[in-house]
Short mmCIF file of C-alpha atoms in Angstrom, two decimals:
data_model
loop_
_atom_site.label_atom_id
_atom_site.label_comp_id
_atom_site.label_asym_id
_atom_site.label_seq_id
_atom_site.Cartn_x
_atom_site.Cartn_y
_atom_site.Cartn_z
CA MET A 1 128.01 30.47 -78.35
CA ASP A 2 125.46 33.01 -77.18
CA LYS A 3 127.79 36.02 -75.75
CA SER A 4 125.32 37.14 -73.45
CA GLN A 5 124.56 34.02 -71.24
CA GLU A 6 126.40 31.09 -70.11
CA SER A 7 126.65 28.08 -72.17
CA PRO A 8 125.62 24.98 -70.05
CA ASN A 9 128.61 22.99 -71.69
CA THR A 10 130.94 25.93 -71.19
CA PRO A 11 131.59 26.43 -67.59
CA GLN A 12 134.37 28.71 -68.32
CA ALA A 13 131.81 31.49 -69.32
CA HIS A 14 130.94 32.39 -65.71
CA HIS A 15 130.39 35.66 -64.77
CA VAL A 16 133.36 37.94 -65.34
CA PRO A 17 134.21 41.28 -64.06
CA ASP A 18 134.50 44.25 -65.89
CA LYS A 19 138.36 44.15 -64.93
CA VAL A 20 140.50 42.02 -63.20
CA GLU A 21 143.67 43.29 -61.95
CA GLU A 22 146.83 41.16 -62.95
CA SER A 23 149.62 40.42 -60.85
CA PRO A 24 152.09 43.18 -60.00
CA GLY A 25 154.90 43.48 -62.87
CA SER A 26 152.84 41.33 -65.48
CA THR A 27 152.76 42.21 -69.05
CA VAL A 28 149.50 40.74 -69.90
CA ALA A 29 146.80 43.20 -70.67
CA LYS A 30 144.13 43.45 -67.95
CA LEU A 31 140.98 41.22 -68.28
CA THR A 32 137.88 43.10 -69.49
CA LYS A 33 134.49 41.32 -69.62
CA ARG A 34 134.77 41.95 -73.68
CA ALA A 35 138.21 40.38 -73.62
CA ALA A 36 137.10 37.33 -71.57
CA ILE A 37 134.06 36.66 -73.93
CA THR A 38 136.24 36.92 -76.75
CA GLN A 39 138.78 34.47 -75.35
CA ILE A 40 136.08 32.12 -74.21
CA VAL A 41 134.34 31.88 -77.72
CA ALA A 42 137.69 31.68 -79.35
CA THR A 43 138.78 28.63 -77.36
CA VAL A 44 135.55 27.00 -77.36
CA VAL A 45 135.38 27.19 -81.39
CA ALA A 46 139.13 25.99 -81.62
CA ASN A 47 137.98 22.68 -79.30
CA ILE A 48 135.08 21.93 -81.18
CA THR A 49 137.45 20.33 -83.54
CA ILE A 50 138.57 17.91 -80.87
CA VAL A 51 134.92 16.37 -80.80
CA SER A 52 135.80 14.42 -83.77
CA SER A 53 138.69 12.96 -82.13
CA GLY A 54 136.83 11.86 -78.77
CA MET A 55 134.28 10.18 -81.36
CA GLY A 56 137.09 8.25 -83.24
CA ILE A 57 138.29 7.14 -79.57
CA GLY A 58 135.00 5.77 -78.55
CA PHE A 59 133.81 4.38 -81.87
CA PRO A 60 135.40 0.77 -81.35
CA SER A 61 133.49 0.25 -78.44
CA ILE A 62 130.13 0.70 -80.24
CA ALA A 63 130.92 -0.87 -83.48
CA MET A 64 132.88 -4.13 -82.14
CA MET A 65 129.54 -6.31 -81.25
CA GLU A 66 128.09 -5.79 -84.64
CA LEU A 67 131.58 -6.32 -86.52
CA THR A 68 131.88 -9.56 -84.87
CA ASN A 69 128.41 -10.64 -84.79
CA SER A 70 128.05 -13.75 -86.97
CA THR A 71 124.49 -13.24 -87.76
CA THR A 72 125.61 -10.03 -89.85
CA SER A 73 126.56 -10.38 -93.54
CA VAL A 74 130.06 -9.62 -93.22
CA VAL A 75 132.22 -9.76 -89.92
CA LEU A 76 135.58 -9.55 -88.77
CA THR A 77 137.79 -12.54 -87.12
CA GLU A 78 138.58 -12.20 -83.30
CA SER A 79 142.26 -11.12 -84.53
CA GLU A 80 141.01 -8.38 -87.00
CA ALA A 81 138.50 -7.04 -84.54
CA THR A 82 141.58 -6.74 -81.99
CA TRP A 83 143.58 -4.78 -84.80
CA PHE A 84 140.69 -2.86 -85.45
CA ALA A 85 140.56 -1.41 -81.93
CA ALA A 86 144.22 -1.07 -81.33
CA ILE A 87 145.53 0.39 -84.51
CA THR A 88 144.46 3.76 -83.90
CA SER A 89 146.49 3.80 -80.70
CA ILE A 90 149.54 2.81 -82.92
CA MET A 91 149.26 5.85 -84.99
CA CYS A 92 148.53 8.57 -82.35
CA PRO A 93 151.98 8.89 -81.41
CA PHE A 94 152.68 9.80 -85.09
CA GLY A 95 150.05 12.45 -85.07
CA GLY A 96 151.68 13.70 -82.00
CA LEU A 97 154.88 14.14 -83.88
CA ILE A 98 153.30 15.66 -86.99
CA SER A 99 151.72 18.18 -84.60
CA VAL A 100 155.27 19.19 -83.86
CA TYR A 101 155.58 20.13 -87.39
CA LEU A 102 152.28 21.79 -87.88
CA LEU A 103 152.36 23.67 -84.65
CA ASP A 104 155.35 25.35 -85.35
CA LYS A 105 155.70 25.59 -89.20
CA VAL A 106 152.00 26.54 -90.10
CA GLY A 107 150.49 27.43 -86.91
CA ARG A 108 147.64 26.73 -84.35
CA LYS A 109 144.96 27.49 -86.88
CA LYS A 110 146.12 25.50 -89.80
CA SER A 111 146.85 22.71 -87.38
CA LEU A 112 142.90 22.40 -86.56
CA TYR A 113 142.16 22.58 -90.38
CA SER A 114 144.40 19.53 -90.90
CA ILE A 115 142.76 17.67 -87.98
CA ASN A 116 139.10 18.40 -89.36
CA VAL A 117 140.12 17.46 -93.12
CA ILE A 118 141.85 14.16 -91.91
CA SER A 119 138.91 13.15 -89.74
CA ILE A 120 136.34 13.82 -92.52
CA ILE A 121 138.39 11.38 -94.82
CA SER A 122 138.18 8.58 -92.08
CA TRP A 123 134.47 8.85 -91.41
CA ALA A 124 133.81 8.86 -95.12
CA ILE A 125 135.87 5.70 -96.02
CA MET A 126 133.77 3.82 -93.11
CA SER A 127 130.49 5.31 -94.18
CA PHE A 128 130.93 3.47 -97.39
CA ALA A 129 132.65 0.40 -96.42
CA SER A 130 132.05 -2.70 -97.89
CA ARG A 131 128.79 -4.63 -97.23
CA THR A 132 129.46 -7.91 -99.07
CA ASP A 133 133.20 -8.66 -98.78
CA ALA A 134 134.89 -8.95 -95.46
CA ASN A 135 138.19 -9.00 -96.63
CA ILE A 136 137.77 -5.50 -98.23
CA LEU A 137 135.58 -4.39 -95.09
CA PHE A 138 138.66 -5.03 -93.01
CA VAL A 139 141.25 -3.20 -95.10
CA GLU A 140 138.98 -0.16 -95.23
CA LEU A 141 138.37 -0.23 -91.78
CA ILE A 142 142.19 -0.35 -91.00
CA VAL A 143 143.01 2.39 -93.24
CA ALA A 144 140.21 4.53 -91.88
CA ARG A 145 141.33 3.71 -88.10
CA VAL A 146 145.17 4.45 -89.09
CA ILE A 147 143.82 7.91 -90.61
CA ILE A 148 141.74 8.95 -87.23
CA GLY A 149 144.50 7.73 -85.29
CA ILE A 150 146.70 10.20 -86.79
CA ALA A 151 143.88 12.98 -86.14
CA ILE A 152 143.61 12.10 -82.52
CA GLY A 153 147.42 12.25 -82.06
CA LEU A 154 147.27 15.74 -83.72
CA SER A 155 144.13 16.97 -81.81
CA SER A 156 145.66 16.33 -78.35
CA THR A 157 147.87 19.43 -78.57
CA PRO A 158 146.75 22.44 -80.94
CA GLY A 159 143.33 23.02 -78.98
CA SER A 160 144.96 23.49 -75.62
CA VAL A 161 148.10 25.24 -76.79
CA TYR A 162 145.78 27.87 -78.54
CA ALA A 163 144.03 28.14 -75.22
CA ALA A 164 147.19 28.61 -73.26
CA GLU A 165 148.35 31.17 -75.60
CA VAL A 166 145.35 33.37 -75.96
CA ALA A 167 143.82 33.15 -72.61
CA HIS A 168 144.36 35.54 -69.60
CA PRO A 169 146.25 33.80 -66.77
CA SER A 170 142.77 34.05 -64.75
CA LEU A 171 141.10 32.10 -67.40
CA ARG A 172 143.87 29.91 -68.87
CA GLY A 173 143.25 27.06 -66.30
CA ARG A 174 139.69 26.43 -67.17
CA LEU A 175 140.21 27.16 -70.86
CA THR A 176 142.92 24.60 -71.22
CA MET A 177 140.54 22.18 -69.93
CA LEU A 178 138.14 22.51 -72.99
CA THR A 179 140.36 19.84 -74.88
CA ALA A 180 139.38 17.26 -72.31
CA LEU A 181 135.70 18.43 -72.17
CA PHE A 182 135.20 18.21 -75.88
CA THR A 183 136.87 14.82 -76.31
CA GLY A 184 134.48 13.75 -73.58
CA ILE A 185 131.63 15.50 -75.51
CA GLY A 186 132.90 13.42 -78.52
CA MET A 187 132.86 10.15 -76.71
CA LEU A 188 129.54 10.71 -75.23
CA THR A 189 128.12 11.61 -78.56
CA VAL A 190 129.57 8.28 -80.27
CA TYR A 191 128.39 6.18 -77.33
CA SER A 192 125.01 7.65 -77.48
CA LEU A 193 124.58 7.14 -81.39
CA GLY A 194 125.94 3.49 -80.74
CA TYR A 195 123.07 2.99 -78.19
CA MET A 196 120.47 4.33 -80.60
CA PHE A 197 121.88 2.68 -83.82
CA LYS A 198 123.25 -0.44 -82.34
CA GLU A 199 123.01 -2.24 -85.89
CA ASP A 200 124.15 0.29 -88.14
CA TRP A 201 127.55 1.90 -87.20
CA ARG A 202 128.03 2.99 -90.88
CA TYR A 203 125.09 5.64 -90.24
CA VAL A 204 126.75 6.62 -87.07
CA CYS A 205 129.99 7.30 -89.25
CA THR A 206 127.90 9.30 -91.76
CA ILE A 207 126.53 11.71 -88.64
CA CYS A 208 130.15 11.98 -87.17
CA GLY A 209 131.42 13.01 -90.64
CA ALA A 210 128.86 15.65 -91.34
CA PHE A 211 129.56 17.19 -87.74
CA THR A 212 133.37 17.23 -88.61
CA LEU A 213 132.47 19.12 -91.92
CA VAL A 214 130.47 21.95 -89.84
CA SER A 215 133.57 21.97 -87.27
CA LEU A 216 135.97 22.69 -90.20
CA LEU A 217 133.64 25.80 -91.52
CA THR A 218 133.54 27.11 -87.74
CA VAL A 219 137.64 27.40 -87.67
CA ILE A 220 137.82 29.94 -90.47
CA PRO A 221 137.03 33.20 -88.32
CA LEU A 222 139.50 32.30 -85.45
CA PRO A 223 142.51 34.61 -84.71
CA GLU A 224 145.79 33.14 -85.05
CA SER A 225 147.74 32.86 -81.89
CA PRO A 226 150.03 35.91 -81.43
CA SER A 227 152.80 33.78 -79.72
CA TRP A 228 153.34 31.72 -83.06
CA LEU A 229 153.03 35.04 -85.04
CA VAL A 230 155.63 36.61 -83.06
CA GLY A 231 157.93 33.62 -83.35
CA LYS A 232 157.41 33.91 -87.27
CA LYS A 233 158.23 37.58 -87.04
CA ARG A 234 154.93 38.56 -88.53
CA LEU A 235 154.41 41.32 -85.79
CA PRO A 236 151.80 43.42 -87.84
CA GLU A 237 149.63 40.35 -87.70
CA ALA A 238 150.37 39.34 -84.00
CA GLU A 239 149.51 42.75 -83.17
CA ARG A 240 146.34 42.79 -84.77
CA CYS A 241 145.26 39.26 -83.36
CA LEU A 242 146.44 40.26 -79.95
CA LYS A 243 144.29 43.09 -80.08
CA VAL A 244 141.34 41.09 -80.85
CA ILE A 245 142.04 38.55 -78.23
CA ARG A 246 142.39 41.32 -75.75
CA GLY A 247 139.21 43.09 -76.61
CA ILE A 248 141.20 46.43 -77.49
CA LYS A 249 140.39 48.31 -80.19
CA GLU A 250 142.52 51.51 -80.16
CA ASP A 251 146.16 51.64 -82.03
CA ASN A 252 149.09 51.70 -80.03
CA HIS A 253 147.78 50.85 -77.09
CA PRO A 254 150.30 50.59 -74.32
CA GLU A 255 149.32 47.23 -72.87
CA ILE A 256 149.17 45.62 -76.19
CA LYS A 257 152.76 47.14 -77.23
CA ALA A 258 153.93 45.68 -73.66
CA GLU A 259 152.65 42.16 -73.87
CA LEU A 260 154.06 42.36 -77.77
CA LYS A 261 157.33 43.17 -76.49
CA ALA A 262 157.54 40.63 -73.93
CA LEU A 263 156.53 38.00 -76.57
CA GLN A 264 159.40 39.23 -78.60
CA ASP A 265 161.71 38.95 -75.72
CA ASN A 266 160.69 35.42 -74.60
CA VAL A 267 161.50 34.28 -78.46
CA ALA A 268 164.55 36.16 -78.83
CA ARG A 269 166.04 34.57 -75.53
CA PHE A 270 165.55 30.95 -77.17
CA GLN A 271 167.06 32.24 -80.61
CA SER A 272 169.98 33.80 -79.29
CA SER A 273 170.80 30.71 -77.02
CA ALA A 274 170.97 28.02 -79.67
CA THR A 275 172.56 27.62 -83.15
CA LYS A 276 170.00 26.92 -86.04
CA LYS A 277 171.53 23.35 -86.76
CA THR A 278 171.12 22.04 -82.99
CA SER A 279 168.48 24.65 -81.44
CA LYS A 280 166.02 21.78 -80.52
CA LEU A 281 168.59 19.66 -78.83
CA VAL A 282 170.30 22.24 -76.87
CA GLN A 283 166.79 23.84 -75.87
CA LEU A 284 165.88 20.38 -74.62
CA LYS A 285 169.07 20.50 -72.19
CA LYS A 286 167.84 23.47 -70.64
CA PRO A 287 166.09 23.34 -67.13
CA GLU A 288 163.01 24.92 -68.15
CA VAL A 289 162.54 22.16 -70.86
CA TYR A 290 163.93 18.89 -69.77
CA LYS A 291 162.18 19.28 -66.26
CA PRO A 292 158.58 19.61 -67.37
CA LEU A 293 159.17 17.31 -70.19
CA THR A 294 160.37 14.59 -67.71
CA ILE A 295 157.55 15.58 -65.27
CA MET A 296 154.56 15.42 -68.23
CA CYS A 297 155.94 12.11 -69.70
CA THR A 298 155.71 10.46 -66.36
CA PHE A 299 152.45 12.00 -65.57
CA PHE A 300 151.43 10.38 -69.03
CA PHE A 301 152.76 7.10 -67.98
CA PHE A 302 150.41 7.01 -64.72
CA GLN A 303 147.52 7.97 -66.82
CA GLN A 304 147.73 5.27 -69.00
CA PHE A 305 148.85 2.28 -66.68
CA THR A 306 146.06 3.07 -64.31
CA GLY A 307 143.55 1.81 -66.90
CA ILE A 308 141.86 5.19 -67.74
CA PHE A 309 142.21 4.59 -71.67
CA VAL A 310 141.20 0.72 -71.26
CA ILE A 311 137.70 1.72 -69.95
CA ILE A 312 137.15 4.39 -72.45
CA VAL A 313 138.10 2.10 -75.60
CA TYR A 314 136.80 -1.00 -74.22
CA ALA A 315 133.81 0.47 -72.48
CA ALA A 316 131.33 -2.10 -73.35
CA SER A 317 133.46 -5.25 -73.10
CA PHE A 318 135.05 -3.71 -69.87
CA SER A 319 131.49 -3.34 -68.31
CA ILE A 320 130.86 -7.27 -68.96
CA GLU A 321 134.12 -8.00 -67.28
CA ALA A 322 133.87 -5.77 -64.65
CA GLY A 323 130.43 -7.58 -63.79
CA VAL A 324 128.20 -4.60 -64.66
CA ALA A 325 124.43 -6.04 -65.17
CA ILE A 326 122.97 -3.33 -67.32
CA ASP A 327 123.13 -3.20 -71.14
CA PRO A 328 126.82 -2.67 -72.21
CA PHE A 329 126.04 -0.15 -74.75
CA LEU A 330 123.97 1.84 -72.00
CA SER A 331 127.03 1.61 -69.55
CA ALA A 332 129.13 3.08 -72.27
CA VAL A 333 126.78 6.01 -72.41
CA PHE A 334 127.21 6.29 -68.68
CA VAL A 335 130.93 6.40 -68.94
CA GLY A 336 130.77 8.91 -71.53
CA LEU A 337 128.10 11.24 -69.63
CA THR A 338 130.02 10.92 -66.32
CA ARG A 339 133.42 11.90 -68.02
CA VAL A 340 131.68 15.07 -69.53
CA VAL A 341 129.72 16.26 -66.45
CA THR A 342 133.13 15.63 -64.51
CA THR A 343 135.11 17.77 -66.99
CA VAL A 344 132.87 20.81 -66.44
CA LEU A 345 133.30 20.06 -62.63
CA MET A 346 136.93 20.13 -63.12
CA SER A 347 137.10 23.62 -64.57
CA PHE A 348 135.82 25.05 -61.55
CA ILE A 349 137.67 22.54 -59.27
CA SER A 350 140.99 23.56 -61.04
CA ASP A 351 140.43 27.20 -60.79
CA LYS A 352 139.76 27.04 -57.17
CA PHE A 353 142.03 24.37 -55.80
CA GLY A 354 144.81 24.35 -58.48
CA ARG A 355 146.40 21.36 -60.22
CA ARG A 356 147.98 19.18 -57.43
CA PRO A 357 144.79 18.86 -54.82
CA PRO A 358 142.44 17.34 -57.45
CA ALA A 359 145.54 14.97 -58.95
CA LEU A 360 145.80 13.91 -55.30
CA PHE A 361 142.23 13.03 -54.80
CA SER A 362 141.90 11.60 -58.18
CA GLY A 363 144.66 9.00 -57.56
CA PHE A 364 143.06 8.13 -54.34
CA GLY A 365 139.71 7.54 -55.82
CA MET A 366 141.02 5.77 -58.60
CA ALA A 367 142.83 3.39 -56.46
CA CYS A 368 139.71 2.48 -54.24
CA CYS A 369 137.48 2.05 -57.13
CA MET A 370 140.08 -0.65 -58.70
CA PHE A 371 140.44 -2.19 -55.57
CA GLY A 372 136.66 -2.43 -55.20
CA LEU A 373 136.23 -3.71 -58.72
CA ALA A 374 138.90 -6.44 -57.69
CA ALA A 375 136.96 -7.44 -54.80
CA CYS A 376 133.79 -7.73 -56.79
CA ALA A 377 135.67 -9.96 -59.40
CA ILE A 378 136.90 -12.20 -56.54
CA HIS A 379 133.52 -12.37 -54.69
CA PRO A 380 130.90 -11.84 -57.49
CA VAL A 381 128.10 -9.95 -56.71
CA LYS A 382 125.80 -10.03 -59.58
CA GLY A 383 122.24 -11.35 -58.70
CA THR A 384 122.73 -10.41 -55.17
CA ALA A 385 121.58 -7.19 -53.18
CA LEU A 386 124.95 -5.61 -54.03
CA GLY A 387 124.56 -6.31 -57.83
CA PHE A 388 124.80 -2.53 -58.19
CA LEU A 389 128.11 -1.96 -56.86
CA PRO A 390 130.44 -2.81 -60.00
CA THR A 391 128.38 0.00 -62.01
CA VAL A 392 128.93 2.41 -58.97
CA LEU A 393 132.40 1.52 -58.83
CA LEU A 394 133.05 1.91 -62.56
CA VAL A 395 131.14 5.35 -62.73
CA ALA A 396 133.21 6.46 -59.76
CA PHE A 397 136.40 5.34 -61.29
CA ILE A 398 135.96 7.65 -64.39
CA PHE A 399 134.50 10.48 -62.01
CA THR A 400 137.68 10.42 -59.86
CA ALA A 401 139.95 9.85 -62.95
CA THR A 402 138.39 13.10 -64.85
CA LEU A 403 139.11 15.05 -61.84
CA GLY A 404 142.67 14.56 -62.36
CA PHE A 405 144.73 11.85 -64.16
CA LEU A 406 142.45 11.78 -67.47
CA THR A 407 142.31 15.70 -68.02
CA LEU A 408 145.30 17.30 -66.06
CA PRO A 409 148.20 15.86 -68.41
CA PHE A 410 146.55 17.18 -71.42
CA SER A 411 145.86 20.55 -70.20
CA MET A 412 149.28 21.11 -68.38
CA ASN A 413 151.02 19.96 -71.26
CA ALA A 414 150.04 23.30 -72.93
CA GLU A 415 151.29 25.41 -69.92
CA VAL A 416 154.35 24.10 -68.74
CA TYR A 417 156.71 24.71 -71.86
CA PRO A 418 158.44 27.85 -72.90
CA THR A 419 156.79 29.60 -76.18
CA LYS A 420 159.66 28.85 -78.57
CA ILE A 421 159.62 25.12 -78.10
CA ARG A 422 155.92 24.59 -76.77
CA GLY A 423 155.02 22.94 -80.17
CA PHE A 424 157.91 20.87 -80.20
CA ALA A 425 157.82 19.63 -76.44
CA SER A 426 154.06 19.20 -76.57
CA GLY A 427 154.40 16.94 -79.32
CA LEU A 428 157.14 14.78 -77.77
CA THR A 429 155.05 14.52 -74.82
CA ILE A 430 152.04 13.40 -76.64
CA PHE A 431 153.89 10.86 -78.65
CA PHE A 432 155.13 9.34 -75.33
CA GLY A 433 151.43 9.55 -74.10
CA TYR A 434 149.97 7.68 -77.03
CA THR A 435 152.78 5.03 -77.14
CA MET A 436 152.01 4.36 -73.56
CA SER A 437 148.33 4.21 -74.41
CA PHE A 438 149.01 1.73 -77.33
CA ILE A 439 151.02 -0.66 -74.95
CA ILE A 440 148.26 -0.88 -72.54
CA LEU A 441 145.63 -1.12 -75.17
CA LYS A 442 147.34 -3.85 -76.75
CA ILE A 443 148.45 -6.03 -73.60
CA TYR A 444 145.20 -5.47 -71.81
CA PRO A 445 143.39 -8.64 -73.47
CA SER A 446 146.41 -10.69 -72.68
CA LEU A 447 146.78 -9.37 -69.03
CA VAL A 448 143.17 -10.62 -68.42
CA ASP A 449 143.46 -13.83 -70.14
CA THR A 450 146.97 -14.48 -68.01
CA MET A 451 146.20 -12.57 -64.79
CA GLY A 452 142.38 -12.65 -64.58
CA ASN A 453 140.05 -9.58 -64.20
CA ALA A 454 140.79 -9.38 -60.34
CA HIS A 455 144.64 -9.01 -60.55
CA VAL A 456 144.56 -6.80 -63.50
CA PHE A 457 142.22 -4.54 -61.35
CA ILE A 458 144.64 -4.77 -58.42
CA LEU A 459 147.52 -3.73 -60.77
CA PHE A 460 145.80 -0.60 -62.04
CA GLY A 461 145.08 0.33 -58.30
CA CYS A 462 148.70 -0.23 -57.20
CA VAL A 463 149.97 2.27 -60.03
CA SER A 464 147.37 4.76 -58.86
CA VAL A 465 148.79 4.74 -55.57
CA LEU A 466 152.26 5.31 -57.17
CA GLY A 467 150.56 7.93 -59.29
CA ILE A 468 149.73 9.61 -55.93
CA VAL A 469 153.30 9.69 -54.68
CA PHE A 470 154.30 11.11 -57.95
CA VAL A 471 151.92 13.86 -57.59
CA TYR A 472 152.92 14.76 -54.16
CA PHE A 473 156.59 14.91 -54.53
CA PHE A 474 156.89 16.17 -58.16
CA LEU A 475 153.80 17.78 -59.99
CA PRO A 476 154.32 21.58 -59.82
CA GLU A 477 151.49 23.68 -59.26
CA THR A 478 150.50 26.23 -62.18
CA LYS A 479 147.33 27.76 -61.00
CA GLY A 480 147.68 31.57 -61.26
CA ARG A 481 150.85 31.70 -62.95
CA THR A 482 151.71 33.37 -66.22
CA LEU A 483 153.40 31.09 -68.65
CA GLN A 484 156.77 33.20 -67.86
CA ASP A 485 156.15 32.63 -64.33
CA ILE A 486 155.97 28.71 -64.80
CA GLU A 487 158.99 29.08 -67.02
CA ASP A 488 160.92 30.95 -64.53
CA HIS A 489 160.10 28.43 -61.86
CA PHE A 490 161.61 25.57 -63.89
CA ARG A 491 164.68 27.73 -64.60
CA GLY A 492 165.17 28.11 -60.92
CA LYS A 493 164.34 31.88 -60.77
CA LYS A 494 161.75 33.13 -58.26
CA THR A 495 158.56 34.38 -59.53
CA PRO A 496 156.64 37.43 -58.09
CA ALA A 497 154.45 35.13 -56.38
CA GLU A 498 157.20 33.15 -54.72
CA LYS A 499 159.28 36.17 -53.78
CA GLY A 500 155.83 37.47 -52.18
CA GLU A 501 155.55 34.31 -50.03
CA VAL A 502 159.13 34.45 -49.02
CA GLU A 503 158.82 38.09 -48.09
CA MET A 504 155.41 37.29 -46.18
CA THR A 505 157.21 34.37 -44.44
CA THR A 506 160.25 36.41 -43.22
CA ILE A 507 157.77 39.22 -41.89
CA LEU A 508 155.64 36.71 -40.07
CA LYS A 509 158.77 35.10 -38.19
CA GLY A 510 159.89 38.72 -37.67
CA SER A 511 156.55 39.46 -35.89
CA GLN A 512 156.51 36.32 -33.94
CA ALA A 513 160.20 37.10 -32.71
CA ASN A 514 159.10 40.51 -31.51
#
């Protein structure tokens, strides 16, 4: 990325003042222009790895038609094609569990290496899959999709965790959105390649593999997360990486020393409160861990059962079922493009309005769109003056979903957990989220067969309404808070910002009384 200009795909790189004052009592070094650029570049590079996972998520949508087309030399049966589409979701939770080990044991940077290597193997298997034997082809595709499923599960956490740990609080909300943005870019890329090469999915796999190899090379110069290094007692490396991230060259800089000390204190608090044998179990019983864990798992439940991932994975076929009149491959491209554009917009909205207001609007918009699609299914509009309506509703659903329920669970997953257990808790959350994804993707075809399109759309709309209730009553606001502030909030300790609000309220009441 050009360091002197904004990149059109990275809205986070907007004009940053030379210095931004941190909130009183904060131990985070002041944000200089140099530090902001360094943090933006580092998190962008870290999240380029996520593009391959996005391509893996969207790949079934562009390959299913050719794989089941009887005019081609080798085809899959309908049952085999269903497994081809769903097997990835089975493996994603295991990838989430593996990320628990990798994030805590080998670090954020090596986790990114692992994602790229695993993805390259998957794309290579599909690129050279059999052209003559359908049975061998099926086995190769299943093996490849199992591998990419693990990579997708792995990729849901490291990029956003890395961004949360290296970014200044004033940038963190936008930079943690990069995981969602680059996942969307990956899906848009594979949808577009599928539209251009409708009858050669192997060539698409080759292009995806080549891109992933380039992504692997870009990770090499990244600094490791200082938070993880402190947890591993590698303090000289932590200080060196922290200086790079904060854009400070001087040795023994007081702001670096203060932030390093705060990281050490945070890790020490957890190490002293749990035994080695039961440390994770003890930590899970703490309010600053089980409260955000419960909230995030519930948020992921609503994300999946509002039908978002159904549309993403079954984009082409869902377009047909929803009554969209245009080319289903082109419809998939519109879905991918809408997600990318909206994710860019979301970074500004989240920065200005926080997390809760966009999430509330998102739930409302998704409910309206699903109820609208249900109405179109009950009263078909294809061939009428309103024939465009299903397309508009489908695009609007992706737009409103991306503003909240699609992106926020992944970005907030990296914010709400304490440093010492962040990798473990984030991995558990991703495991739960992708387990819900597998369930809904696996039962969706059966739901359509037994309930009909209209009733499935109504079900998704009702879940969206319940999601609004959940956000209003339970989802915390993390905008403008440091990671320590968020941890203190769940622990029940008032943060400086909350204390300021209480004091201001008291002053206002006093002035009114006078």
